[in-house]
mmCIF file of C-alpha atoms in Angstrom:
data_model
loop_
_atom_site.group_PDB
_atom_site.id
_atom_site.type_symbol
_atom_site.label_atom_id
_atom_site.label_comp_id
_atom_site.label_asym_id
_atom_site.label_seq_id
_atom_site.Cartn_x
_atom_site.Cartn_y
_atom_site.Cartn_z
ATOM 1 C CA MET A 1 -0.035 -0.074 0.007
ATOM 2 C CA THR A 2 1.215 3.516 -0.776
ATOM 3 C CA THR A 3 2.210 5.677 2.222
ATOM 4 C CA SER A 4 2.387 9.371 2.403
ATOM 5 C CA THR A 5 6.201 9.174 2.718
ATOM 6 C CA ASP A 6 6.745 7.643 -0.725
ATOM 7 C CA VAL A 7 3.677 9.214 -2.446
ATOM 8 C CA LEU A 8 5.716 11.777 -4.421
ATOM 9 C CA ALA A 9 7.538 8.881 -6.071
ATOM 10 C CA THR A 10 4.410 7.057 -7.227
ATOM 11 C CA ASP A 11 2.382 7.110 -10.448
ATOM 12 C CA PRO A 12 -1.025 8.352 -9.203
ATOM 13 C CA ARG A 13 -2.834 7.716 -12.586
ATOM 14 C CA ALA A 14 -4.429 4.363 -11.622
ATOM 15 C CA ALA A 15 -5.603 5.841 -8.241
ATOM 16 C CA HIS A 16 -7.057 8.845 -10.119
ATOM 17 C CA LEU A 17 -8.856 6.716 -12.712
ATOM 18 C CA ALA A 18 -10.346 4.448 -10.000
ATOM 19 C CA ALA A 19 -11.665 7.382 -8.115
ATOM 20 C CA LEU A 20 -13.248 8.759 -11.314
ATOM 21 C CA ASP A 21 -14.746 5.300 -11.906
ATOM 22 C CA TRP A 22 -16.394 5.286 -8.373
ATOM 23 C CA VAL A 23 -17.797 8.656 -8.759
ATOM 24 C CA SER A 24 -19.167 7.744 -12.315
ATOM 25 C CA GLY A 25 -20.991 4.994 -10.825
ATOM 26 C CA LEU A 26 -22.635 7.268 -8.188
ATOM 27 C CA ALA A 27 -23.380 9.941 -10.851
ATOM 28 C CA ALA A 28 -25.048 7.538 -13.123
ATOM 29 C CA ALA A 29 -27.524 6.465 -10.395
ATOM 30 C CA VAL A 30 -28.608 10.050 -9.350
ATOM 31 C CA PRO A 31 -32.300 10.304 -10.045
ATOM 32 C CA GLU A 32 -33.497 13.692 -11.471
ATOM 33 C CA ASP A 33 -35.680 14.401 -8.497
ATOM 34 C CA ARG A 34 -32.565 14.627 -6.322
ATOM 35 C CA MET A 35 -30.703 17.179 -8.343
ATOM 36 C CA ALA A 36 -31.889 20.085 -6.171
ATOM 37 C CA GLY A 37 -31.178 18.439 -2.952
ATOM 38 C CA PRO A 38 -28.642 19.679 -0.428
ATOM 39 C CA THR A 39 -25.164 18.107 0.016
ATOM 40 C CA PRO A 40 -22.590 17.965 2.877
ATOM 41 C CA CYS A 41 -20.628 20.545 0.750
ATOM 42 C CA ASP A 42 -22.711 23.592 1.751
ATOM 43 C CA GLU A 43 -22.122 25.758 -1.351
ATOM 44 C CA PHE A 44 -23.432 23.121 -3.709
ATOM 45 C CA ASP A 45 -26.665 21.385 -4.128
ATOM 46 C CA VAL A 46 -26.505 17.952 -6.136
ATOM 47 C CA ARG A 47 -26.652 19.486 -9.609
ATOM 48 C CA THR A 48 -23.943 22.113 -8.984
ATOM 49 C CA LEU A 49 -21.790 19.578 -7.067
ATOM 50 C CA LEU A 50 -21.984 17.381 -10.253
ATOM 51 C CA ALA A 51 -21.069 20.369 -12.430
ATOM 52 C CA HIS A 52 -18.174 21.144 -10.019
ATOM 53 C CA LEU A 53 -17.098 17.467 -10.320
ATOM 54 C CA VAL A 54 -16.996 17.882 -14.156
ATOM 55 C CA THR A 55 -14.546 20.724 -13.466
ATOM 56 C CA THR A 56 -12.387 18.239 -11.420
ATOM 57 C CA VAL A 57 -12.167 16.142 -14.598
ATOM 58 C CA ARG A 58 -11.631 18.944 -16.994
ATOM 59 C CA ARG A 59 -8.660 20.302 -15.060
ATOM 60 C CA PRO A 60 -6.561 17.031 -15.104
ATOM 61 C CA ALA A 61 -7.692 16.661 -18.694
ATOM 62 C CA ALA A 62 -6.063 20.133 -19.428
ATOM 63 C CA ILE A 63 -2.858 19.015 -17.555
ATOM 64 C CA ALA A 64 -2.634 16.014 -19.814
ATOM 65 C CA ALA A 65 -3.266 18.247 -22.921
ATOM 66 C CA GLY A 66 -0.543 20.556 -21.693
ATOM 67 C CA THR A 67 -2.914 23.477 -21.195
ATOM 68 C CA ASP A 68 -3.812 25.590 -18.049
ATOM 69 C CA PRO A 69 -6.109 23.528 -15.723
ATOM 70 C CA LEU A 70 -7.258 26.634 -13.887
ATOM 71 C CA ALA A 71 -8.749 28.001 -17.081
ATOM 72 C CA ALA A 72 -11.715 25.707 -16.139
ATOM 73 C CA PRO A 73 -14.198 27.447 -13.898
ATOM 74 C CA LEU A 74 -15.105 26.225 -10.392
ATOM 75 C CA VAL A 75 -18.592 24.975 -11.708
ATOM 76 C CA SER A 76 -18.965 23.850 -15.296
ATOM 77 C CA GLU A 77 -22.195 25.741 -15.959
ATOM 78 C CA ASP A 78 -22.329 24.446 -19.577
ATOM 79 C CA VAL A 79 -23.318 21.067 -18.336
ATOM 80 C CA LEU A 80 -26.018 22.006 -15.732
ATOM 81 C CA ASP A 81 -28.803 20.593 -17.748
ATOM 82 C CA ALA A 82 -27.286 17.158 -17.535
ATOM 83 C CA PRO A 83 -24.278 17.146 -15.153
ATOM 84 C CA ALA A 84 -24.374 13.516 -14.298
ATOM 85 C CA ASP A 85 -24.334 12.456 -18.037
ATOM 86 C CA ALA A 86 -21.451 14.918 -18.590
ATOM 87 C CA TYR A 87 -19.359 13.694 -15.712
ATOM 88 C CA VAL A 88 -19.675 10.082 -16.851
ATOM 89 C CA ALA A 89 -18.777 10.875 -20.388
ATOM 90 C CA GLU A 90 -15.811 13.086 -19.505
ATOM 91 C CA ALA A 91 -14.434 10.925 -16.777
ATOM 92 C CA ALA A 92 -14.394 7.962 -19.283
ATOM 93 C CA ALA A 93 -12.489 10.122 -21.852
ATOM 94 C CA LEU A 94 -9.872 10.927 -19.382
ATOM 95 C CA HIS A 95 -8.913 7.288 -19.333
ATOM 96 C CA GLY A 96 -7.481 7.708 -22.787
ATOM 97 C CA ALA A 97 -5.896 11.071 -22.106
ATOM 98 C CA TRP A 98 -3.531 9.533 -19.304
ATOM 99 C CA SER A 99 -2.825 6.307 -21.087
ATOM 100 C CA GLY A 100 -0.730 7.680 -24.017
ATOM 101 C CA PRO A 101 2.910 7.049 -24.435
ATOM 102 C CA ASP A 102 3.833 10.612 -23.263
ATOM 103 C CA ALA A 103 1.649 10.474 -20.069
ATOM 104 C CA VAL A 104 4.481 9.172 -17.895
ATOM 105 C CA GLU A 105 6.741 12.050 -18.773
ATOM 106 C CA LEU A 106 4.022 14.448 -17.818
ATOM 107 C CA LEU A 107 4.158 13.461 -14.089
ATOM 108 C CA ASP A 108 7.414 15.216 -13.301
ATOM 109 C CA ARG A 109 6.441 18.400 -15.049
ATOM 110 C CA THR A 110 5.377 21.574 -13.152
ATOM 111 C CA VAL A 111 1.734 22.583 -13.223
ATOM 112 C CA ARG A 112 -0.053 25.603 -11.760
ATOM 113 C CA MET A 113 -2.666 24.785 -9.016
ATOM 114 C CA PRO A 114 -4.759 27.140 -6.839
ATOM 115 C CA PHE A 115 -2.116 26.763 -4.041
ATOM 116 C CA GLY A 116 1.042 27.270 -6.177
ATOM 117 C CA GLU A 117 3.084 25.310 -8.723
ATOM 118 C CA VAL A 118 3.668 21.590 -8.066
ATOM 119 C CA PRO A 119 4.678 18.434 -10.030
ATOM 120 C CA VAL A 120 1.912 16.935 -11.951
ATOM 121 C CA ARG A 121 2.061 13.759 -9.914
ATOM 122 C CA VAL A 122 1.285 15.930 -6.823
ATOM 123 C CA ALA A 123 -1.552 17.591 -8.533
ATOM 124 C CA LEU A 124 -3.075 14.265 -9.599
ATOM 125 C CA TRP A 125 -3.073 13.015 -6.033
ATOM 126 C CA VAL A 126 -4.780 16.353 -5.027
ATOM 127 C CA TYR A 127 -7.532 15.565 -7.718
ATOM 128 C CA VAL A 128 -7.678 11.956 -6.285
ATOM 129 C CA ASN A 129 -8.608 13.406 -2.894
ATOM 130 C CA GLU A 130 -10.978 15.974 -4.221
ATOM 131 C CA THR A 131 -12.717 13.326 -6.323
ATOM 132 C CA LEU A 132 -13.174 11.041 -3.469
ATOM 133 C CA VAL A 133 -14.327 13.664 -0.892
ATOM 134 C CA HIS A 134 -16.832 15.009 -3.505
ATOM 135 C CA GLY A 135 -17.843 11.547 -4.308
ATOM 136 C CA TRP A 136 -18.633 11.079 -0.539
ATOM 137 C CA ASP A 137 -20.724 14.323 -0.663
ATOM 138 C CA LEU A 138 -22.689 12.971 -3.543
ATOM 139 C CA ALA A 139 -23.272 9.539 -1.937
ATOM 140 C CA VAL A 140 -24.468 11.057 1.266
ATOM 141 C CA ALA A 141 -26.662 13.550 -0.621
ATOM 142 C CA THR A 142 -28.267 10.781 -2.813
ATOM 143 C CA GLY A 143 -28.527 7.838 -0.247
ATOM 144 C CA GLN A 144 -25.811 5.739 -1.882
ATOM 145 C CA PRO A 145 -22.970 3.678 -0.410
ATOM 146 C CA VAL A 146 -20.369 6.113 0.947
ATOM 147 C CA GLU A 147 -17.228 4.011 0.695
ATOM 148 C CA ALA A 148 -14.823 3.752 -2.404
ATOM 149 C CA ASP A 149 -12.183 1.054 -2.560
ATOM 150 C CA PRO A 150 -10.776 0.803 0.991
ATOM 151 C CA ALA A 151 -7.091 0.683 -0.280
ATOM 152 C CA LEU A 152 -7.564 3.613 -2.554
ATOM 153 C CA ALA A 153 -9.292 5.725 0.226
ATOM 154 C CA THR A 154 -6.736 4.742 2.817
ATOM 155 C CA THR A 155 -4.007 5.922 0.538
ATOM 156 C CA ALA A 156 -5.877 9.126 -0.254
ATOM 157 C CA LEU A 157 -6.315 9.802 3.548
ATOM 158 C CA GLU A 158 -2.591 9.459 4.135
ATOM 159 C CA VAL A 159 -1.882 11.856 1.337
ATOM 160 C CA ALA A 160 -4.467 14.269 2.694
ATOM 161 C CA ARG A 161 -2.998 14.227 6.139
ATOM 162 C CA ARG A 162 0.396 15.070 4.628
ATOM 163 C CA PHE A 163 -0.824 17.949 2.410
ATOM 164 C CA LEU A 164 -3.751 19.426 4.282
ATOM 165 C CA PRO A 165 -2.663 19.934 7.921
ATOM 166 C CA ALA A 166 -5.365 19.866 10.696
ATOM 167 C CA GLU A 167 -4.681 23.523 11.387
ATOM 168 C CA PRO A 168 -5.199 26.196 10.252
ATOM 169 C CA ARG A 169 -8.555 25.856 8.595
ATOM 170 C CA GLY A 170 -10.876 28.478 7.125
ATOM 171 C CA GLY A 171 -10.011 31.808 5.429
ATOM 172 C CA PRO A 172 -7.394 31.044 2.746
ATOM 173 C CA VAL A 173 -7.523 27.311 3.492
ATOM 174 C CA PRO A 174 -10.922 26.353 2.049
ATOM 175 C CA PHE A 175 -11.704 23.524 4.503
ATOM 176 C CA GLY A 176 -13.567 23.430 7.700
ATOM 177 C CA PRO A 177 -12.172 22.024 10.966
ATOM 178 C CA VAL A 178 -11.373 18.372 11.105
ATOM 179 C CA VAL A 179 -14.370 16.271 12.199
ATOM 180 C CA THR A 180 -13.957 13.239 14.534
ATOM 181 C CA PRO A 181 -15.050 10.094 12.638
ATOM 182 C CA ALA A 182 -18.003 8.141 13.870
ATOM 183 C CA PRO A 183 -17.205 4.767 15.388
ATOM 184 C CA GLY A 184 -16.669 2.343 12.546
ATOM 185 C CA ALA A 185 -16.346 4.933 9.794
ATOM 186 C CA GLY A 186 -14.619 3.635 6.710
ATOM 187 C CA PRO A 187 -11.605 5.347 5.149
ATOM 188 C CA THR A 188 -13.566 7.379 2.638
ATOM 189 C CA GLU A 189 -15.701 8.919 5.265
ATOM 190 C CA GLN A 190 -12.520 9.528 7.416
ATOM 191 C CA LEU A 191 -11.144 11.240 4.399
ATOM 192 C CA ALA A 192 -14.291 13.381 4.111
ATOM 193 C CA ASN A 193 -14.066 14.122 7.923
ATOM 194 C CA TRP A 194 -10.423 15.232 7.523
ATOM 195 C CA ALA A 195 -11.613 17.710 4.837
ATOM 196 C CA GLY A 196 -14.174 18.983 7.418
ATOM 197 C CA ARG A 197 -17.268 17.203 6.252
ATOM 198 C CA ARG A 198 -19.991 15.906 8.388
ATOM 199 C CA ARG A 199 -23.316 14.176 7.700
#
């Protein structure tokens, strides 16, 4: 299992694609009558959460294409009519973008992220975490199973604890205080709790 001490030396592509696949399954199962419902991510209802998740696909797609990931807006408003379908389609397309012969070489290049410039492999681990946390948001909001693959979520939690300290939170750090996990919480829920999420 990957640990936080060696994560910078690893290839995050398989973890990222696994996270995308998990959320694609959740997105595909969201009924239309739940789209206006609330989510644990206070600023989004289900529809806008899905449209934000589309952005979290478009940004790594831009990295793979060698363009600026931050050109994609926080919420992909162009897909608001059918955000779940858009997520499933664009997440599937991303598999091809990261499997080409030049993709490995991309991992050690530098890319601009909201918090500064980092190697692409670090950026992808950030997107793994964001995908899983928002997947948990979506699962809770729509009454679906909240746990991704345990090994994947455990690794993501280790990464999150390294790159997102427990303090400070709020202000320039766009995460709430760490939430104590409920007894028996799985690693995906623990990851969401680390990001300040609660049911």
